[in-house]
Amino acid sequence: MTGDPVVEPASTDRGAERRDRLAGLLQDAREGRREAMNLIVADLTPLLWQAVRRQGLSRQAAEDAIQTTWLTLLRNLHSISAPHALIEWLLTTARREAWRVKAAGRDDELMGQDVFEEMPDADSLPEELLLQDERRRTLWNAVARLSQPCRDLMRLVAFVHRPHYDAVAASLGMPKGSIGPTRGRCLAKLRRLLAEDSGWMAP
Amino acid sequence: MDGAMRPSDEHEQPQLDAADLSVLDEIKAMYSAVDPVPATLVDRLQFALDLESYEIDVLRPYEEVGPAAGARGGEEARTITFDSDDLTIMISASVQNARTVRVDGWLAPPGDHLVELRTSEGPITVRADDQGRFVMDAVPRGLAQILVRQALDDPREARILAVTPSIVL
């Protein structure tokens, strides 16, 4: 990956660092080092969680889908050699496992399409959701006003660093290469909504 | 889906500025707060993945009947069915006392299989009978995972055929 143009200093440094770390861990895990696998699991489970919850799974069903995703990975670990391939493989598999869980009827406590439909009114959110923070509530309200596809995309992109957008496309069932333009449009819309809100000030 | 795949979009993306990145960071923090990964999920995953072989079939939870996880007491047993392409395994766990449960299980199709229950206090291994039935008594409560192995004369050489995710008994 050397020779990439440095176009986004902030994210490129951060993304590249994470990618290098993940590449090293993946190599170690393929050689059978348990500790490396544990670190990969800790690193990527939050992304998988958001991805399967976005598909409308209950928390229990989401756990099932994520457990079987990681177990399925073990068999395929030898064929996956790069972090972007790993992330894409995991998101694609998690999407399929989530479908399976739904098809098996393991999702009897289905909570709805996404958390926004469960909790449409920010003013009535329970405190334990940690949205009492004014700034976060403002963001929540703005994100809630995005279209569902924009919201889904923002949710996943926020958990994935830039070079891995093919993986996001796989999880959302969007064409590769469409993530960038759509992300730009959704972010612009979100920032416009935030700019209109007096509760929001640029950090 | 293989290692040859390239991050094709890496050079084609419109650029994100610092404000975009900061909003994305805040979105991440927001979702992490509103819909957090269950506190012990990563531990349970790491437990389930701590296997000596990677050549395994995954037994997926298929159906679960009985008291909700965490429910205490009562005579009612909790029954969980798992299946893979080749195997179905059903277990019924009933509480014996504050520390242990009894596990009655059934495996189909019946075959010469060893069933191992990995627990935090070590593995419990039994051989399924010719009907595919097995019983485990005094299983410590807590995190567990079922492994199905070929029954061989030397159990140490018995290859893992299939595993379940970790469950909490």
CSV table of C-alpha atoms in Angstrom, one decimal:
chain,number,residue,atom,x,y,z
A,1,MET,CA,0.0,0.0,0.0
A,2,THR,CA,3.0,2.3,-0.2
A,3,GLY,CA,2.8,5.2,-2.7
A,4,ASP,CA,-0.8,6.1,-1.9
A,5,PRO,CA,-1.4,9.7,-2.4
A,6,VAL,CA,-1.9,11.4,1.0
A,7,VAL,CA,-5.2,13.0,0.4
A,8,GLU,CA,-6.7,12.9,3.8
A,9,PRO,CA,-4.1,13.3,6.4
A,10,ALA,CA,-6.3,12.7,9.4
A,11,SER,CA,-8.1,9.6,8.2
A,12,THR,CA,-5.2,8.2,6.1
A,13,ASP,CA,-2.9,8.1,9.1
A,14,ARG,CA,-5.5,6.6,11.4
A,15,GLY,CA,-6.8,4.2,8.7
A,16,ALA,CA,-3.4,3.1,7.6
A,17,GLU,CA,-2.2,2.5,11.1
A,18,ARG,CA,-5.3,0.4,11.9
A,19,ARG,CA,-4.9,-1.5,8.6
A,20,ASP,CA,-1.3,-2.3,9.3
A,21,ARG,CA,-2.1,-3.5,12.7
A,22,LEU,CA,-4.9,-5.7,11.4
A,23,ALA,CA,-2.7,-7.1,8.7
A,24,GLY,CA,-0.2,-8.1,11.2
A,25,LEU,CA,-2.8,-9.7,13.5
A,26,LEU,CA,-4.3,-11.5,10.5
A,27,GLN,CA,-1.0,-13.0,9.6
A,28,ASP,CA,-0.5,-14.1,13.2
A,29,ALA,CA,-4.0,-15.6,13.5
A,30,ARG,CA,-3.4,-17.6,10.3
A,31,GLU,CA,-0.4,-19.1,11.9
A,32,GLY,CA,-2.5,-20.2,14.7
A,33,ARG,CA,-1.8,-17.5,17.3
A,34,ARG,CA,-4.9,-17.4,19.5
A,35,GLU,CA,-4.1,-14.0,21.0
A,36,ALA,CA,-4.1,-12.4,17.6
A,37,MET,CA,-7.5,-13.9,16.8
A,38,ASN,CA,-8.8,-12.5,20.1
A,39,LEU,CA,-7.6,-9.0,19.2
A,40,ILE,CA,-9.2,-9.2,15.8
A,41,VAL,CA,-12.5,-10.3,17.3
A,42,ALA,CA,-12.3,-7.4,19.8
A,43,ASP,CA,-11.5,-5.0,17.0
A,44,LEU,CA,-14.2,-5.9,14.4
A,45,THR,CA,-17.1,-7.1,16.5
A,46,PRO,CA,-18.5,-3.6,17.0
A,47,LEU,CA,-18.7,-3.2,13.2
A,48,LEU,CA,-20.5,-6.5,12.8
A,49,TRP,CA,-22.8,-5.7,15.6
A,50,GLN,CA,-24.0,-2.5,14.0
A,51,ALA,CA,-24.2,-4.3,10.6
A,52,VAL,CA,-26.5,-7.0,11.8
A,53,ARG,CA,-28.6,-4.8,14.1
A,54,ARG,CA,-29.1,-2.6,11.0
A,55,GLN,CA,-30.7,-5.6,9.4
A,56,GLY,CA,-33.4,-5.5,12.1
A,57,LEU,CA,-32.2,-8.4,14.3
A,58,SER,CA,-33.0,-8.4,18.0
A,59,ARG,CA,-30.0,-8.3,20.3
A,60,GLN,CA,-30.2,-12.1,21.0
A,61,ALA,CA,-30.5,-12.9,17.3
A,62,ALA,CA,-27.7,-10.5,16.5
A,63,GLU,CA,-25.5,-12.4,19.0
A,64,ASP,CA,-26.3,-15.6,17.2
A,65,ALA,CA,-25.5,-14.2,13.8
A,66,ILE,CA,-22.2,-12.8,15.0
A,67,GLN,CA,-21.1,-16.0,16.8
A,68,THR,CA,-21.7,-18.1,13.8
A,69,THR,CA,-20.0,-15.6,11.5
A,70,TRP,CA,-16.8,-15.8,13.5
A,71,LEU,CA,-16.9,-19.6,13.8
A,72,THR,CA,-17.4,-19.8,10.0
A,73,LEU,CA,-14.4,-17.6,9.6
A,74,LEU,CA,-12.1,-20.2,11.2
A,75,ARG,CA,-12.5,-22.6,8.3
A,76,ASN,CA,-11.8,-19.8,5.8
A,77,LEU,CA,-9.0,-18.1,7.6
A,78,HIS,CA,-6.3,-19.6,5.4
A,79,SER,CA,-7.8,-18.1,2.2
A,80,ILE,CA,-8.0,-14.5,3.5
A,81,SER,CA,-4.8,-12.7,3.4
A,82,ALA,CA,-5.5,-9.0,3.7
A,83,PRO,CA,-7.5,-6.8,6.1
A,84,HIS,CA,-9.9,-5.5,3.4
A,85,ALA,CA,-10.6,-9.0,2.3
A,86,LEU,CA,-11.2,-10.0,5.9
A,87,ILE,CA,-13.6,-7.2,6.6
A,88,GLU,CA,-15.5,-7.7,3.4
A,89,TRP,CA,-15.7,-11.5,4.1
A,90,LEU,CA,-17.0,-10.9,7.6
A,91,LEU,CA,-19.6,-8.3,6.6
A,92,THR,CA,-20.8,-10.5,3.7
A,93,THR,CA,-21.0,-13.5,6.0
A,94,ALA,CA,-22.7,-11.6,8.8
A,95,ARG,CA,-25.3,-10.4,6.4
A,96,ARG,CA,-26.0,-14.0,5.3
A,97,GLU,CA,-26.0,-15.3,8.9
A,98,ALA,CA,-28.5,-12.6,9.8
A,99,TRP,CA,-30.8,-13.7,7.1
A,100,ARG,CA,-30.5,-17.3,8.3
A,101,VAL,CA,-31.3,-16.3,11.8
A,102,LYS,CA,-34.4,-14.5,10.5
A,103,ALA,CA,-35.4,-17.4,8.3
A,104,ALA,CA,-35.0,-19.9,11.3
A,105,GLY,CA,-37.4,-17.7,13.3
A,106,ARG,CA,-34.8,-17.1,15.9
A,107,ASP,CA,-35.7,-13.5,15.8
A,108,ASP,CA,-39.1,-13.7,17.6
A,109,GLU,CA,-38.3,-10.6,19.6
A,110,LEU,CA,-37.7,-8.6,16.5
A,111,MET,CA,-37.6,-5.0,17.4
A,112,GLY,CA,-38.2,-3.3,14.1
A,113,GLN,CA,-36.2,-2.1,11.2
A,114,ASP,CA,-33.8,0.1,13.2
A,115,VAL,CA,-33.4,1.8,16.5
A,116,PHE,CA,-34.9,5.0,15.1
A,117,GLU,CA,-38.3,3.3,14.6
A,118,GLU,CA,-38.1,1.9,18.1
A,119,MET,CA,-37.5,5.3,19.6
A,120,PRO,CA,-38.9,7.9,17.3
A,121,ASP,CA,-39.1,10.7,19.8
A,122,ALA,CA,-35.8,11.9,21.1
A,123,ASP,CA,-37.5,13.7,24.0
A,124,SER,CA,-38.8,10.5,25.4
A,125,LEU,CA,-35.6,8.6,25.2
A,126,PRO,CA,-34.6,6.9,28.4
A,127,GLU,CA,-31.7,8.3,30.2
A,128,GLU,CA,-29.7,5.1,30.1
A,129,LEU,CA,-29.4,5.5,26.4
A,130,LEU,CA,-27.0,8.3,27.1
A,131,LEU,CA,-28.7,10.7,24.8
A,132,GLN,CA,-29.4,13.3,27.5
A,133,ASP,CA,-26.3,15.0,26.2
A,134,GLU,CA,-27.6,18.0,24.1
A,135,ARG,CA,-25.1,17.6,21.4
A,136,ARG,CA,-25.7,13.9,20.9
A,137,ARG,CA,-29.5,14.4,20.9
A,138,THR,CA,-29.1,17.1,18.2
A,139,LEU,CA,-27.0,14.6,16.1
A,140,TRP,CA,-29.6,11.9,16.7
A,141,ASN,CA,-32.4,14.1,15.5
A,142,ALA,CA,-30.5,15.1,12.4
A,143,VAL,CA,-29.5,11.5,11.6
A,144,ALA,CA,-33.2,10.5,12.1
A,145,ARG,CA,-34.2,13.0,9.4
A,146,LEU,CA,-31.9,11.3,6.8
A,147,SER,CA,-33.4,8.8,4.4
A,148,GLN,CA,-33.1,5.2,5.6
A,149,PRO,CA,-30.3,4.3,3.0
A,150,CYS,CA,-28.3,7.4,4.1
A,151,ARG,CA,-28.8,6.5,7.8
A,152,ASP,CA,-27.7,2.9,7.2
A,153,LEU,CA,-24.7,4.0,5.2
A,154,MET,CA,-23.6,6.6,7.9
A,155,ARG,CA,-24.0,4.0,10.6
A,156,LEU,CA,-21.6,1.5,8.9
A,157,VAL,CA,-19.2,4.0,7.5
A,158,ALA,CA,-18.7,5.5,10.9
A,159,PHE,CA,-17.4,2.1,12.0
A,160,VAL,CA,-15.2,1.4,9.0
A,161,HIS,CA,-12.1,3.1,7.9
A,162,ARG,CA,-11.9,4.4,4.4
A,163,PRO,CA,-10.1,1.7,2.4
A,164,HIS,CA,-12.7,-0.8,3.3
A,165,TYR,CA,-15.8,0.7,1.6
A,166,ASP,CA,-16.1,-2.3,-0.7
A,167,ALA,CA,-17.0,-4.2,2.5
A,168,VAL,CA,-19.7,-1.7,3.4
A,169,ALA,CA,-21.1,-2.0,-0.1
A,170,ALA,CA,-21.3,-5.8,0.4
A,171,SER,CA,-23.1,-5.4,3.7
A,172,LEU,CA,-25.6,-2.9,2.4
A,173,GLY,CA,-26.1,-4.7,-0.9
A,174,MET,CA,-25.0,-1.6,-2.8
A,175,PRO,CA,-22.8,-1.6,-5.9
A,176,LYS,CA,-19.1,-1.2,-5.3
A,177,GLY,CA,-18.0,2.3,-6.1
A,178,SER,CA,-21.3,3.8,-5.1
A,179,ILE,CA,-20.4,4.2,-1.5
A,180,GLY,CA,-18.1,7.2,-2.0
A,181,PRO,CA,-20.6,9.4,-3.9
A,182,THR,CA,-23.5,8.3,-1.7
A,183,ARG,CA,-21.5,8.9,1.4
A,184,GLY,CA,-20.6,12.4,0.2
A,185,ARG,CA,-24.2,13.2,-0.5
A,186,CYS,CA,-25.5,11.9,2.8
A,187,LEU,CA,-22.8,13.6,4.8
A,188,ALA,CA,-23.5,16.9,3.1
A,189,LYS,CA,-27.2,16.5,3.9
A,190,LEU,CA,-26.4,15.7,7.5
A,191,ARG,CA,-24.1,18.6,7.9
A,192,ARG,CA,-26.7,20.9,6.4
A,193,LEU,CA,-29.3,19.7,8.9
A,194,LEU,CA,-26.8,20.1,11.8
A,195,ALA,CA,-25.9,23.6,10.6
A,196,GLU,CA,-29.6,24.6,10.8
A,197,ASP,CA,-29.8,23.4,14.4
A,198,SER,CA,-28.9,25.9,17.1
A,199,GLY,CA,-28.0,23.0,19.4
A,200,TRP,CA,-25.1,22.1,17.2
A,201,MET,CA,-21.8,23.9,17.0
A,202,ALA,CA,-18.8,22.7,15.1
A,203,PRO,CA,-16.2,21.3,17.5
B,1,MET,CA,-14.3,-13.1,-1.3
B,2,ASP,CA,-10.6,-14.0,-1.5
B,3,GLY,CA,-7.3,-12.5,-0.8
B,4,ALA,CA,-6.9,-11.2,-4.3
B,5,MET,CA,-9.7,-8.8,-4.0
B,6,ARG,CA,-8.5,-5.2,-4.1
B,7,PRO,CA,-9.8,-2.1,-2.3
B,8,SER,CA,-10.9,-0.7,-5.7
B,9,ASP,CA,-12.5,2.4,-4.3
B,10,GLU,CA,-9.4,3.6,-2.4
B,11,HIS,CA,-8.4,6.1,-5.1
B,12,GLU,CA,-11.8,7.1,-6.4
B,13,GLN,CA,-13.4,8.5,-3.3
B,14,PRO,CA,-14.4,12.1,-3.0
B,15,GLN,CA,-12.4,13.5,-0.1
B,16,LEU,CA,-13.6,13.8,3.4
B,17,ASP,CA,-12.7,16.9,5.2
B,18,ALA,CA,-12.0,17.2,8.9
B,19,ALA,CA,-15.6,18.2,9.7
B,20,ASP,CA,-16.8,15.1,7.9
B,21,LEU,CA,-14.5,12.9,9.9
B,22,SER,CA,-15.5,14.5,13.1
B,23,VAL,CA,-19.2,14.0,12.4
B,24,LEU,CA,-18.5,10.3,11.6
B,25,ASP,CA,-16.6,9.9,14.9
B,26,GLU,CA,-19.6,11.4,16.7
B,27,ILE,CA,-22.0,9.1,14.8
B,28,LYS,CA,-19.9,6.1,15.9
B,29,ALA,CA,-20.0,7.3,19.5
B,30,MET,CA,-23.7,7.8,19.3
B,31,TYR,CA,-24.5,4.3,18.0
B,32,SER,CA,-22.0,2.8,20.4
B,33,ALA,CA,-24.0,4.4,23.2
B,34,VAL,CA,-27.5,3.8,21.9
B,35,ASP,CA,-26.9,0.2,20.6
B,36,PRO,CA,-23.8,-1.1,22.4
B,37,VAL,CA,-22.2,-4.5,21.8
B,38,PRO,CA,-23.4,-6.7,24.7
B,39,ALA,CA,-20.9,-6.4,27.5
B,40,THR,CA,-19.7,-10.0,27.5
B,41,LEU,CA,-20.1,-10.8,23.8
B,42,VAL,CA,-16.5,-10.4,22.9
B,43,ASP,CA,-15.5,-12.7,25.8
B,44,ARG,CA,-18.0,-15.3,24.7
B,45,LEU,CA,-16.7,-15.1,21.2
B,46,GLN,CA,-13.1,-15.6,22.3
B,47,PHE,CA,-14.1,-18.6,24.4
B,48,ALA,CA,-16.0,-20.1,21.4
B,49,LEU,CA,-13.1,-19.6,19.0
B,50,ASP,CA,-10.5,-21.1,21.3
B,51,LEU,CA,-10.4,-24.4,19.4
B,52,GLU,CA,-7.5,-26.6,18.4
B,53,SER,CA,-8.7,-27.1,14.9
B,54,TYR,CA,-10.2,-24.7,12.4
B,55,GLU,CA,-11.6,-27.5,10.2
B,56,ILE,CA,-15.0,-27.4,11.7
B,57,ASP,CA,-18.6,-27.3,10.8
B,58,VAL,CA,-20.7,-24.7,12.6
B,59,LEU,CA,-23.8,-25.9,14.4
B,60,ARG,CA,-26.2,-23.0,14.3
B,61,PRO,CA,-28.8,-22.3,17.0
B,62,TYR,CA,-32.0,-23.2,15.4
B,63,GLU,CA,-34.7,-23.2,18.1
B,64,GLU,CA,-34.8,-22.5,21.7
B,65,VAL,CA,-37.6,-23.3,24.1
B,66,GLY,CA,-37.9,-22.7,27.8
B,67,PRO,CA,-37.2,-20.1,30.4
B,68,ALA,CA,-35.4,-17.0,29.2
B,69,ALA,CA,-31.7,-16.9,29.8
B,70,GLY,CA,-31.0,-15.9,33.4
B,71,ALA,CA,-34.3,-17.3,34.7
B,72,ARG,CA,-33.9,-19.1,37.9
B,73,GLY,CA,-35.4,-22.2,39.4
B,74,GLY,CA,-38.5,-24.1,38.3
B,75,GLU,CA,-38.7,-27.6,36.9
B,76,GLU,CA,-38.8,-26.4,33.4
B,77,ALA,CA,-35.9,-27.3,31.2
B,78,ARG,CA,-34.4,-25.1,28.5
B,79,THR,CA,-34.1,-26.8,25.2
B,80,ILE,CA,-31.9,-25.7,22.4
B,81,THR,CA,-31.6,-27.2,19.0
B,82,PHE,CA,-28.5,-26.6,16.8
B,83,ASP,CA,-28.0,-27.8,13.2
B,84,SER,CA,-25.4,-27.9,10.5
B,85,ASP,CA,-25.6,-29.4,7.0
B,86,ASP,CA,-24.8,-32.8,8.4
B,87,LEU,CA,-25.8,-32.9,12.0
B,88,THR,CA,-28.6,-31.9,14.3
B,89,ILE,CA,-28.0,-31.7,18.1
B,90,MET,CA,-30.6,-31.0,20.7
B,91,ILE,CA,-29.8,-30.3,24.3
B,92,SER,CA,-32.1,-29.9,27.3
B,93,ALA,CA,-30.5,-28.3,30.3
B,94,SER,CA,-32.3,-28.5,33.7
B,95,VAL,CA,-31.1,-26.8,36.8
B,96,GLN,CA,-29.9,-29.1,39.5
B,97,ASN,CA,-28.8,-26.6,42.1
B,98,ALA,CA,-27.2,-23.2,42.2
B,99,ARG,CA,-24.0,-24.5,40.7
B,100,THR,CA,-24.9,-27.2,38.3
B,101,VAL,CA,-27.2,-28.3,35.5
B,102,ARG,CA,-27.9,-31.7,34.0
B,103,VAL,CA,-27.7,-31.8,30.2
B,104,ASP,CA,-29.7,-34.4,28.2
B,105,GLY,CA,-28.9,-34.4,24.6
B,106,TRP,CA,-29.7,-36.1,21.4
B,107,LEU,CA,-27.7,-36.2,18.2
B,108,ALA,CA,-28.9,-37.0,14.7
B,109,PRO,CA,-28.1,-38.8,12.6
B,110,PRO,CA,-26.8,-41.2,15.3
B,111,GLY,CA,-23.2,-42.2,14.8
B,112,ASP,CA,-20.1,-43.0,16.7
B,113,HIS,CA,-19.6,-39.6,18.2
B,114,LEU,CA,-18.0,-38.1,21.2
B,115,VAL,CA,-19.8,-35.1,22.6
B,116,GLU,CA,-17.7,-32.7,24.5
B,117,LEU,CA,-19.0,-29.8,26.5
B,118,ARG,CA,-16.4,-27.2,27.0
B,119,THR,CA,-16.9,-25.3,30.2
B,120,SER,CA,-15.0,-22.7,32.1
B,121,GLU,CA,-13.9,-25.5,34.5
B,122,GLY,CA,-12.7,-27.8,31.7
B,123,PRO,CA,-14.2,-30.2,29.2
B,124,ILE,CA,-16.8,-32.9,29.9
B,125,THR,CA,-16.8,-35.7,27.3
B,126,VAL,CA,-19.4,-38.4,26.8
B,127,ARG,CA,-20.1,-40.9,24.1
B,128,ALA,CA,-23.4,-40.8,22.3
B,129,ASP,CA,-25.3,-44.1,22.4
B,130,ASP,CA,-26.4,-45.9,19.3
B,131,GLN,CA,-29.6,-43.8,19.3
B,132,GLY,CA,-27.6,-40.6,19.5
B,133,ARG,CA,-28.5,-39.9,23.1
B,134,PHE,CA,-26.1,-38.6,25.7
B,135,VAL,CA,-26.3,-37.3,29.3
B,136,MET,CA,-24.0,-35.0,31.2
B,137,ASP,CA,-24.5,-34.7,35.0
B,138,ALA,CA,-23.4,-31.9,37.3
B,139,VAL,CA,-22.4,-29.5,34.5
B,140,PRO,CA,-21.1,-26.3,36.0
B,141,ARG,CA,-23.3,-23.4,35.2
B,142,GLY,CA,-22.0,-20.6,33.0
B,143,LEU,CA,-20.3,-20.4,29.7
B,144,ALA,CA,-20.3,-23.6,27.6
B,145,GLN,CA,-19.8,-24.8,24.1
B,146,ILE,CA,-20.6,-28.2,22.5
B,147,LEU,CA,-18.0,-29.9,20.3
B,148,VAL,CA,-18.8,-33.1,18.4
B,149,ARG,CA,-15.9,-35.3,17.7
B,150,GLN,CA,-15.4,-38.6,15.9
B,151,ALA,CA,-15.3,-41.4,18.4
B,152,LEU,CA,-11.9,-43.0,18.2
B,153,ASP,CA,-10.1,-45.4,20.4
B,154,ASP,CA,-7.7,-42.7,21.4
B,155,PRO,CA,-9.9,-39.7,22.3
B,156,ARG,CA,-6.9,-37.4,22.0
B,157,GLU,CA,-6.9,-38.0,18.3
B,158,ALA,CA,-10.6,-37.5,17.9
B,159,ARG,CA,-11.0,-34.7,15.3
B,160,ILE,CA,-13.6,-32.0,15.9
B,161,LEU,CA,-16.4,-32.4,13.5
B,162,ALA,CA,-18.7,-29.6,14.5
B,163,VAL,CA,-19.0,-26.9,17.2
B,164,THR,CA,-21.8,-24.7,18.5
B,165,PRO,CA,-21.4,-21.0,19.5
B,166,SER,CA,-20.9,-20.4,23.1
B,167,ILE,CA,-24.0,-20.6,25.3
B,168,VAL,CA,-24.7,-19.7,28.9
B,169,LEU,CA,-26.1,-22.6,30.8
